[in-house]
């Protein structure tokens, strides 16, 4: 069993650890200290050794921050975590604030006092993030100060888990589709075109993609923690802990890549003296910018050069993710069949559901890891976005309730992410109405055709319109990028209300996951992954239009669909999708499951 | 007749005037000079004395730029003007480039040479615009240099028209709805909240709104050119040419506003020494920032404090604009009746159509000005976005063609802007199909309900979806803000593909104007103004939703609508709109027009 159901943090963490952090702050004469969720690599999912926010506060969400001042403290979370944080964090100690509305800068403006010195670890903040914080502190008359030694790390001391040292292995061409030398040549030429002689890469996903390697330093994502310097001529210096380097790696990397140790990094940055070096202020920590400037390099602030090419999957990667989704769809279908038969009788709890689903994925023989800890939200737990079941929070499904299951698998040929919401027993009329509204949004975003240059922000409303018209909405984004045996959340594109200037391009994989959450009662989300198709002409039209092809293959619960709320076009679209699921997944599942699937995919 | 049909510029302007500009550049040892469309007030519509771009190049569009280097030159226009510019500018002299894709910065990167000095007039560029230009010049090894004397103005010399001196008059409370003292108190408090002690205002619309005054310095918009300094305590210094000050003005402004002359401005900026002063780097010229910094003020870069309050119309302004739209709708209806009766027989040319429409508006007795020169595009001219008819370009309507008319009136109680596309004779099946696609987009954007926080960028796609699905699109924004007896184009909100972070708020007026342009054949646009309504609950919903109420009242040509392409919902929406037009406008038009209107508004 890969997923565990133990709490990795506890509300007592704050009262236990904050005094230690404050003592370490006092030693450095700091009046406050900033604790972002992100680590040295701006990771979203963290190795245990880097989950500083959880250790300091008890909060384990995938985004957030804390500020510990000498006389007060606050934890900052976004809309997904407003319920979870109240359960995980001692509110006697921490004020709970919104991460997005105002966020840390507003808190600093309100609470910092003139003359205060507020510390931050420059290895943990991007310059983009720091700019706003610095400005806010200045408005309050306080100053931000980079620390040499992180007082939280000092307080954590011996109790801190060791840094991960998972072996790093080649990611073969049959999955990557383009060899590293070709990627480096193409990105090097791009660098030269931008007037840069080199780029500093610190995002583990960038390193994994560029060098066609995978690691295991971060749970649920095959990331190798490390850094690299890519030169405009396509050569590179790659900095990896020697303990993680497998014997086949040097030959795989080839002569144009120098394999070095993390201890060599400082010197390598100093070697960039006088050179024009690109670094991405959104994903690379401020520390690197300071080091580069101290080295006398001329820093060009620009997007991580791997981000866009990595997001646009090549034909081999698309073929791989199709295979992964068929395999994963078969496993999920077996689970949905179990839920629709035995499950309807036994009414399993969340942990049983998660365990059963993991077993079906494991039985494919191809599962390398889960894409993330499966979210199984029974009854009211389904209304908690990004809920993760634990022994403590576990609920049993009930007749007349909904079970929301958001899950995915990491396979060598692709990363999956899928949410299905299933009726246990007889759903109420409201459940059916709400589910159908969510479904209509999902269908609209799946069938849209759009011209080149269209961003995800421009399409976000399509998934919300049916809900909006009913006076409803959901407080999370509609779609995130997904990697190819890499992060299940990947930029630079996104489908969300927040403005995003990156146009959707052919080959980009993106989730389509509208939802509705009835607090205290149930949660609904329907999530498919889809990829952007090449511009294609439309009869009678003038401009070729991009579109989406759905990757995820698993039935959508027909018992939750109000037929008369669907237009003819929507019904035809749903029926065509279900026919494809039955035809593709049916041959891969046992006969009894196949029989059930035929019914589950019957036209509506 | 307010509108004239003479060309205000000529392709010979470039060959005639560029040598003079280059000679003036040489006197200042400049290797190049930047010519923006905008003037000292960042105006969109310019007094003749400030239309430098037209004088230098012949191009008269409402946005654009030129660069004159010593060995080459270029004119930059956006997608709306790609056809017009070829007609107006000598392409032997000027290369035509895209204003948006790459724009002036890309041109400078490509063409400027190391060591070159490229001049710019700091009174004409906002710091936001200059930043990109400076960076681009630096990449080419060239330097930007502010000029004391604009070489173009020097070359223009005696031939330059005089600065406008239109009288400035009070804008009464019955139209403004909030007195200036109340506006100044509320904005002053906002300034204080941002930590500013004063704000420098240079946008004429900001001054008009804040002081409840109107002028006539700019054609088609009742703007008073001037500057102001608003203090956080609500007092202000207002700088206006004394020749423009009408006798009633000092009493209208009251004791808390000091009326001064433009010559006093330099000293007033110097008085801001040591103070925290807000200025908007998007709308205020770089010159002011330099002057403030030289004066020892601490400059806070932030949004023009009047922009958002001005955009959110109060109840009096909404009532006024409703009245203006009913009056204007009656005038337009009389015109559409004429076109549908006499016009179908005589097949008028564009100039006749424009003249007739202006006469109907004039006959209301309330017209203060046109909102902009009427666009009447017959046959292929309709496909030229932002085309303006002139004697030279004038076309006659033909049987089996379309006539596009985009027009508006300035009334004391409101500003209108409306586009109707009319079939002359029998339309083709393609015309009907294209028109119905555009109509469906317009209807979708009129009926949408949306939550607080939604931006125009998020809604833009709604107006395009039917076109996209047919492989079509249009290359302009979908909606712009509109002033209250002020600019017909007003920010800060906008409905467009380009990201905009300003949420739509109750009281904002915005156009809804999707279109389709069949190059060389016809143009289609349907434009209504609509305003954002207060959040209101929806039965069965959880969140109150904002929405739109349509202001524009004029029939949409039923002969161009394919009934079977509309859903029941769309048909009901169109019929309800037409019923409202007939009921509201009908009583205001002569009996024969009313009879025609009843038919034009009959359910479909």
Short mmCIF file of N, CA, C and O in Angstrom, two decimals, chain A residues 139 194 433-434 448-452 454-455 457-459 461-462 465 467-475 497 499-501 516-519 538-545, chain B residues 139 194 433-434 448-452 454-455 457-459 461-462 465 467-475 497 499-501 516-519 538-545:
data_model
loop_
_atom_site.label_atom_id
_atom_site.label_comp_id
_atom_site.label_asym_id
_atom_site.label_seq_id
_atom_site.Cartn_x
_atom_site.Cartn_y
_atom_site.Cartn_z
N UNK A 139 6.19 49.54 3.67
CA UNK A 139 5.06 50.41 3.97
C UNK A 139 4.80 50.51 5.46
O UNK A 139 4.28 51.50 5.95
N UNK A 194 17.50 35.00 -27.31
CA UNK A 194 17.11 35.97 -26.28
C UNK A 194 18.32 36.77 -25.79
O UNK A 194 18.20 37.53 -24.83
N UNK A 433 -29.36 17.55 -9.95
CA UNK A 433 -29.33 18.86 -10.61
C UNK A 433 -27.92 19.44 -10.58
O UNK A 433 -27.40 19.92 -11.60
N UNK A 434 -27.30 19.41 -9.42
CA UNK A 434 -25.96 19.97 -9.30
C UNK A 434 -24.95 19.20 -10.15
O UNK A 434 -24.09 19.78 -10.81
N UNK A 448 -15.10 22.73 -26.95
CA UNK A 448 -14.83 24.07 -27.51
C UNK A 448 -13.73 24.01 -28.58
O UNK A 448 -12.77 23.26 -28.47
N UNK A 449 -13.92 24.77 -29.64
CA UNK A 449 -12.87 25.01 -30.63
C UNK A 449 -12.43 26.45 -30.46
O UNK A 449 -13.27 27.33 -30.18
N UNK A 450 -11.16 26.72 -30.64
CA UNK A 450 -10.66 28.07 -30.36
C UNK A 450 -9.45 28.39 -31.23
O UNK A 450 -8.73 27.48 -31.64
N UNK A 451 -9.24 29.67 -31.50
CA UNK A 451 -8.13 30.03 -32.38
C UNK A 451 -6.79 30.05 -31.63
O UNK A 451 -6.75 30.14 -30.40
N UNK A 452 -5.72 29.99 -32.39
CA UNK A 452 -4.38 30.12 -31.81
C UNK A 452 -4.31 31.41 -31.01
O UNK A 452 -4.91 32.42 -31.38
N UNK A 454 -5.36 31.67 -27.87
CA UNK A 454 -6.34 31.67 -26.78
C UNK A 454 -5.71 31.11 -25.50
O UNK A 454 -5.05 30.07 -25.53
N UNK A 455 -5.92 31.79 -24.39
CA UNK A 455 -5.37 31.34 -23.12
C UNK A 455 -6.42 30.56 -22.33
O UNK A 455 -7.62 30.64 -22.61
N UNK A 457 -7.32 31.28 -19.37
CA UNK A 457 -8.19 32.23 -18.66
C UNK A 457 -9.42 32.56 -19.50
O UNK A 457 -10.48 32.84 -18.96
N UNK A 458 -9.24 32.57 -20.83
CA UNK A 458 -10.35 32.94 -21.71
C UNK A 458 -11.39 31.83 -21.77
O UNK A 458 -12.55 32.09 -22.12
N UNK A 459 -10.99 30.59 -21.45
CA UNK A 459 -11.91 29.46 -21.56
C UNK A 459 -12.52 29.05 -20.23
O UNK A 459 -13.47 28.27 -20.18
N UNK A 461 -14.47 30.35 -18.04
CA UNK A 461 -15.89 30.60 -17.77
C UNK A 461 -16.79 29.55 -18.42
O UNK A 461 -17.90 29.31 -17.93
N UNK A 462 -16.32 28.92 -19.51
CA UNK A 462 -17.16 27.92 -20.18
C UNK A 462 -17.57 26.81 -19.22
O UNK A 462 -18.68 26.30 -19.27
N UNK A 465 -20.31 28.44 -16.63
CA UNK A 465 -21.55 29.12 -17.04
C UNK A 465 -22.82 28.45 -16.54
O UNK A 465 -23.71 29.13 -16.02
N UNK A 467 -23.30 26.65 -13.95
CA UNK A 467 -23.39 26.88 -12.50
C UNK A 467 -23.74 28.34 -12.22
O UNK A 467 -24.61 28.64 -11.40
N UNK A 468 -23.06 29.25 -12.89
CA UNK A 468 -23.33 30.68 -12.68
C UNK A 468 -24.81 30.99 -12.92
O UNK A 468 -25.43 31.73 -12.16
N UNK A 469 -25.34 30.43 -13.99
CA UNK A 469 -26.74 30.71 -14.33
C UNK A 469 -27.68 30.21 -13.23
O UNK A 469 -28.81 30.68 -13.12
N UNK A 470 -27.19 29.25 -12.44
CA UNK A 470 -27.98 28.72 -11.33
C UNK A 470 -27.59 29.34 -9.99
O UNK A 470 -28.03 28.88 -8.94
N UNK A 471 -26.75 30.37 -10.03
CA UNK A 471 -26.35 31.04 -8.78
C UNK A 471 -25.32 30.25 -8.00
O UNK A 471 -25.25 30.37 -6.77
N UNK A 472 -24.50 29.47 -8.70
CA UNK A 472 -23.51 28.61 -8.03
C UNK A 472 -22.14 28.82 -8.66
O UNK A 472 -22.02 29.38 -9.74
N UNK A 473 -21.10 28.34 -7.99
CA UNK A 473 -19.73 28.45 -8.52
C UNK A 473 -18.85 27.52 -7.70
O UNK A 473 -19.32 26.88 -6.74
N UNK A 474 -17.60 27.42 -8.07
CA UNK A 474 -16.64 26.66 -7.27
C UNK A 474 -15.38 27.48 -7.11
O UNK A 474 -15.02 28.27 -7.99
N UNK A 475 -14.72 27.29 -5.96
CA UNK A 475 -13.61 28.16 -5.60
C UNK A 475 -12.26 27.52 -5.88
O UNK A 475 -11.37 27.52 -5.03
N UNK A 497 -9.72 31.39 -13.38
CA UNK A 497 -10.16 32.79 -13.40
C UNK A 497 -8.97 33.74 -13.44
O UNK A 497 -9.02 34.77 -14.09
N UNK A 499 -5.77 35.67 -14.40
CA UNK A 499 -5.22 35.88 -15.73
C UNK A 499 -3.96 35.04 -15.95
O UNK A 499 -3.15 34.88 -15.05
N UNK A 500 -3.86 34.48 -17.13
CA UNK A 500 -2.69 33.71 -17.52
C UNK A 500 -2.43 34.09 -18.97
O UNK A 500 -3.33 34.05 -19.80
N UNK A 501 -1.21 34.51 -19.27
CA UNK A 501 -0.94 35.03 -20.61
C UNK A 501 -0.39 33.96 -21.55
O UNK A 501 -0.07 34.26 -22.69
N UNK A 516 -18.82 21.27 -7.77
CA UNK A 516 -19.75 22.01 -6.91
C UNK A 516 -19.70 21.38 -5.52
O UNK A 516 -19.69 20.16 -5.39
N UNK A 517 -19.67 22.22 -4.50
CA UNK A 517 -19.46 21.74 -3.15
C UNK A 517 -20.54 22.28 -2.24
O UNK A 517 -20.65 23.50 -2.07
N UNK A 518 -21.36 21.40 -1.75
CA UNK A 518 -22.46 21.77 -0.85
C UNK A 518 -21.93 21.55 0.55
O UNK A 518 -21.88 20.41 1.03
N UNK A 519 -21.51 22.64 1.19
CA UNK A 519 -20.80 22.50 2.47
C UNK A 519 -21.63 21.72 3.48
O UNK A 519 -22.82 21.95 3.64
N UNK A 538 -12.38 24.02 -40.25
CA UNK A 538 -13.78 23.70 -39.99
C UNK A 538 -14.53 24.01 -41.29
O UNK A 538 -14.34 25.10 -41.84
N UNK A 539 -15.35 23.09 -41.77
CA UNK A 539 -16.05 23.35 -43.04
C UNK A 539 -16.81 24.68 -42.99
O UNK A 539 -17.52 24.95 -42.02
N UNK A 540 -16.64 25.47 -44.02
CA UNK A 540 -17.31 26.77 -44.07
C UNK A 540 -16.59 27.85 -43.30
O UNK A 540 -17.02 29.00 -43.29
N UNK A 541 -15.51 27.49 -42.62
CA UNK A 541 -14.79 28.46 -41.81
C UNK A 541 -13.58 29.02 -42.53
O UNK A 541 -13.25 28.60 -43.64
N UNK A 542 -12.94 30.00 -41.90
CA UNK A 542 -11.79 30.66 -42.50
C UNK A 542 -10.50 30.36 -41.77
O UNK A 542 -9.43 30.48 -42.33
N UNK A 543 -10.65 30.08 -40.46
CA UNK A 543 -9.44 29.92 -39.67
C UNK A 543 -9.41 28.51 -39.07
O UNK A 543 -10.39 28.08 -38.48
N UNK A 544 -8.29 27.83 -39.19
CA UNK A 544 -8.18 26.55 -38.51
C UNK A 544 -8.29 26.78 -37.00
O UNK A 544 -7.82 27.79 -36.49
N UNK A 545 -8.94 25.86 -36.32
CA UNK A 545 -9.18 26.04 -34.88
C UNK A 545 -8.55 24.89 -34.10
O UNK A 545 -8.61 23.74 -34.51
N UNK B 139 19.11 46.79 -25.90
CA UNK B 139 19.52 45.50 -26.47
C UNK B 139 20.27 45.70 -27.78
O UNK B 139 21.11 44.89 -28.15
N UNK B 194 -3.84 54.71 0.77
CA UNK B 194 -2.70 54.15 0.03
C UNK B 194 -1.38 54.77 0.47
O UNK B 194 -0.34 54.53 -0.15
N UNK B 433 -26.09 33.47 -42.32
CA UNK B 433 -25.42 32.55 -41.39
C UNK B 433 -24.42 33.31 -40.53
O UNK B 433 -24.39 33.16 -39.31
N UNK B 434 -23.61 34.16 -41.16
CA UNK B 434 -22.61 34.91 -40.40
C UNK B 434 -23.27 35.87 -39.42
O UNK B 434 -22.83 36.01 -38.28
N UNK B 448 -25.49 36.62 -19.76
CA UNK B 448 -24.67 35.91 -18.77
C UNK B 448 -24.85 36.47 -17.37
O UNK B 448 -25.00 37.68 -17.17
N UNK B 449 -24.89 35.60 -16.39
CA UNK B 449 -24.82 35.99 -14.98
C UNK B 449 -23.45 35.54 -14.48
O UNK B 449 -22.96 34.48 -14.88
N UNK B 450 -22.85 36.31 -13.59
CA UNK B 450 -21.48 36.00 -13.18
C UNK B 450 -21.23 36.50 -11.76
O UNK B 450 -21.85 37.46 -11.32
N UNK B 451 -20.30 35.85 -11.07
CA UNK B 451 -20.05 36.24 -9.68
C UNK B 451 -19.15 37.47 -9.58
O UNK B 451 -18.44 37.81 -10.53
N UNK B 452 -19.18 38.12 -8.44
CA UNK B 452 -18.27 39.23 -8.18
C UNK B 452 -16.84 38.78 -8.42
O UNK B 452 -16.49 37.64 -8.13
N UNK B 454 -15.42 38.73 -11.42
CA UNK B 454 -15.22 38.30 -12.81
C UNK B 454 -14.76 39.47 -13.67
O UNK B 454 -15.33 40.56 -13.61
N UNK B 455 -13.75 39.25 -14.48
CA UNK B 455 -13.22 40.29 -15.36
C UNK B 455 -13.81 40.15 -16.76
O UNK B 455 -14.35 39.11 -17.12
N UNK B 457 -12.08 39.89 -19.40
CA UNK B 457 -11.31 38.87 -20.14
C UNK B 457 -11.96 37.50 -20.00
O UNK B 457 -11.87 36.67 -20.90
N UNK B 458 -12.57 37.26 -18.84
CA UNK B 458 -13.16 35.95 -18.59
C UNK B 458 -14.44 35.76 -19.40
O UNK B 458 -14.87 34.64 -19.64
N UNK B 459 -15.08 36.87 -19.81
CA UNK B 459 -16.35 36.77 -20.52
C UNK B 459 -16.20 36.93 -22.03
O UNK B 459 -17.14 36.66 -22.78
N UNK B 461 -14.83 35.32 -24.41
CA UNK B 461 -15.03 34.15 -25.29
C UNK B 461 -16.52 33.88 -25.54
O UNK B 461 -16.88 33.31 -26.56
N UNK B 462 -17.39 34.28 -24.61
CA UNK B 462 -18.82 34.02 -24.79
C UNK B 462 -19.33 34.61 -26.09
O UNK B 462 -20.18 34.04 -26.77
N UNK B 465 -17.78 32.31 -29.13
CA UNK B 465 -17.94 30.86 -29.23
C UNK B 465 -18.67 30.41 -30.49
O UNK B 465 -18.21 29.48 -31.17
N UNK B 467 -18.90 31.81 -33.35
CA UNK B 467 -18.01 32.03 -34.49
C UNK B 467 -16.88 31.00 -34.49
O UNK B 467 -16.55 30.40 -35.51
N UNK B 468 -16.26 30.81 -33.33
CA UNK B 468 -15.16 29.84 -33.24
C UNK B 468 -15.61 28.45 -33.71
O UNK B 468 -14.89 27.78 -34.44
N UNK B 469 -16.79 28.07 -33.28
CA UNK B 469 -17.28 26.74 -33.65
C UNK B 469 -17.45 26.62 -35.16
O UNK B 469 -17.46 25.52 -35.71
N UNK B 470 -17.60 27.76 -35.83
CA UNK B 470 -17.74 27.77 -37.29
C UNK B 470 -16.42 28.10 -37.98
O UNK B 470 -16.39 28.33 -39.19
N UNK B 471 -15.33 28.15 -37.23
CA UNK B 471 -14.03 28.43 -37.83
C UNK B 471 -13.83 29.90 -38.16
O UNK B 471 -13.09 30.24 -39.08
N UNK B 472 -14.49 30.78 -37.40
CA UNK B 472 -14.42 32.22 -37.67
C UNK B 472 -14.05 32.97 -36.39
O UNK B 472 -14.13 32.44 -35.29
N UNK B 473 -13.68 34.24 -36.54
CA UNK B 473 -13.35 35.07 -35.38
C UNK B 473 -13.31 36.52 -35.85
O UNK B 473 -13.49 36.80 -37.04
N UNK B 474 -13.10 37.43 -34.94
CA UNK B 474 -12.91 38.83 -35.32
C UNK B 474 -11.71 39.37 -34.56
O UNK B 474 -11.44 38.95 -33.43
N UNK B 475 -11.02 40.32 -35.20
CA UNK B 475 -9.74 40.78 -34.66
C UNK B 475 -9.86 42.11 -33.93
O UNK B 475 -9.09 43.04 -34.17
N UNK B 497 -9.81 39.71 -25.43
CA UNK B 497 -8.93 38.56 -25.24
C UNK B 497 -7.76 38.91 -24.32
O UNK B 497 -7.32 38.09 -23.53
N UNK B 499 -5.55 40.00 -21.37
CA UNK B 499 -5.86 39.92 -19.94
C UNK B 499 -6.15 41.29 -19.35
O UNK B 499 -5.50 42.27 -19.71
N UNK B 500 -7.14 41.36 -18.51
CA UNK B 500 -7.51 42.59 -17.81
C UNK B 500 -7.85 42.15 -16.39
O UNK B 500 -8.65 41.24 -16.21
N UNK B 501 -7.23 42.77 -15.41
CA UNK B 501 -7.43 42.30 -14.04
C UNK B 501 -8.52 43.06 -13.30
O UNK B 501 -8.76 42.81 -12.13
N UNK B 516 -18.12 40.10 -37.58
CA UNK B 516 -17.46 39.20 -38.53
C UNK B 516 -17.21 39.99 -39.81
O UNK B 516 -18.08 40.73 -40.28
N UNK B 517 -16.04 39.83 -40.37
CA UNK B 517 -15.62 40.66 -41.51
C UNK B 517 -15.15 39.76 -42.64
O UNK B 517 -14.16 39.04 -42.49
N UNK B 518 -15.87 39.78 -43.71
CA UNK B 518 -15.54 38.97 -44.89
C UNK B 518 -14.77 39.90 -45.82
O UNK B 518 -15.39 40.74 -46.52
N UNK B 519 -13.46 39.79 -45.80
CA UNK B 519 -12.63 40.76 -46.50
C UNK B 519 -13.03 40.87 -47.97
O UNK B 519 -13.24 39.87 -48.65
N UNK B 538 -30.36 34.15 -7.26
CA UNK B 538 -31.01 33.33 -8.28
C UNK B 538 -31.72 32.20 -7.54
O UNK B 538 -31.10 31.57 -6.68
N UNK B 539 -32.98 31.96 -7.83
CA UNK B 539 -33.71 30.90 -7.09
C UNK B 539 -32.96 29.57 -7.16
O UNK B 539 -32.52 29.16 -8.24
N UNK B 540 -32.81 28.93 -6.01
CA UNK B 540 -32.09 27.66 -5.94
C UNK B 540 -30.59 27.82 -5.89
O UNK B 540 -29.86 26.84 -5.77
N UNK B 541 -30.11 29.06 -5.97
CA UNK B 541 -28.67 29.30 -5.97
C UNK B 541 -28.16 29.68 -4.59
O UNK B 541 -28.93 29.87 -3.65
N UNK B 542 -26.85 29.80 -4.49
CA UNK B 542 -26.21 30.12 -3.22
C UNK B 542 -25.57 31.50 -3.23
O UNK B 542 -25.35 32.09 -2.20
N UNK B 543 -25.17 31.94 -4.45
CA UNK B 543 -24.42 33.19 -4.51
C UNK B 543 -25.17 34.19 -5.39
O UNK B 543 -25.57 33.85 -6.49
N UNK B 544 -25.33 35.42 -4.91
CA UNK B 544 -25.93 36.43 -5.79
C UNK B 544 -25.01 36.65 -6.98
O UNK B 544 -23.79 36.57 -6.85
N UNK B 545 -25.60 36.86 -8.13
CA UNK B 545 -24.82 36.99 -9.35
C UNK B 545 -25.06 38.35 -9.99
O UNK B 545 -26.19 38.85 -10.03
#
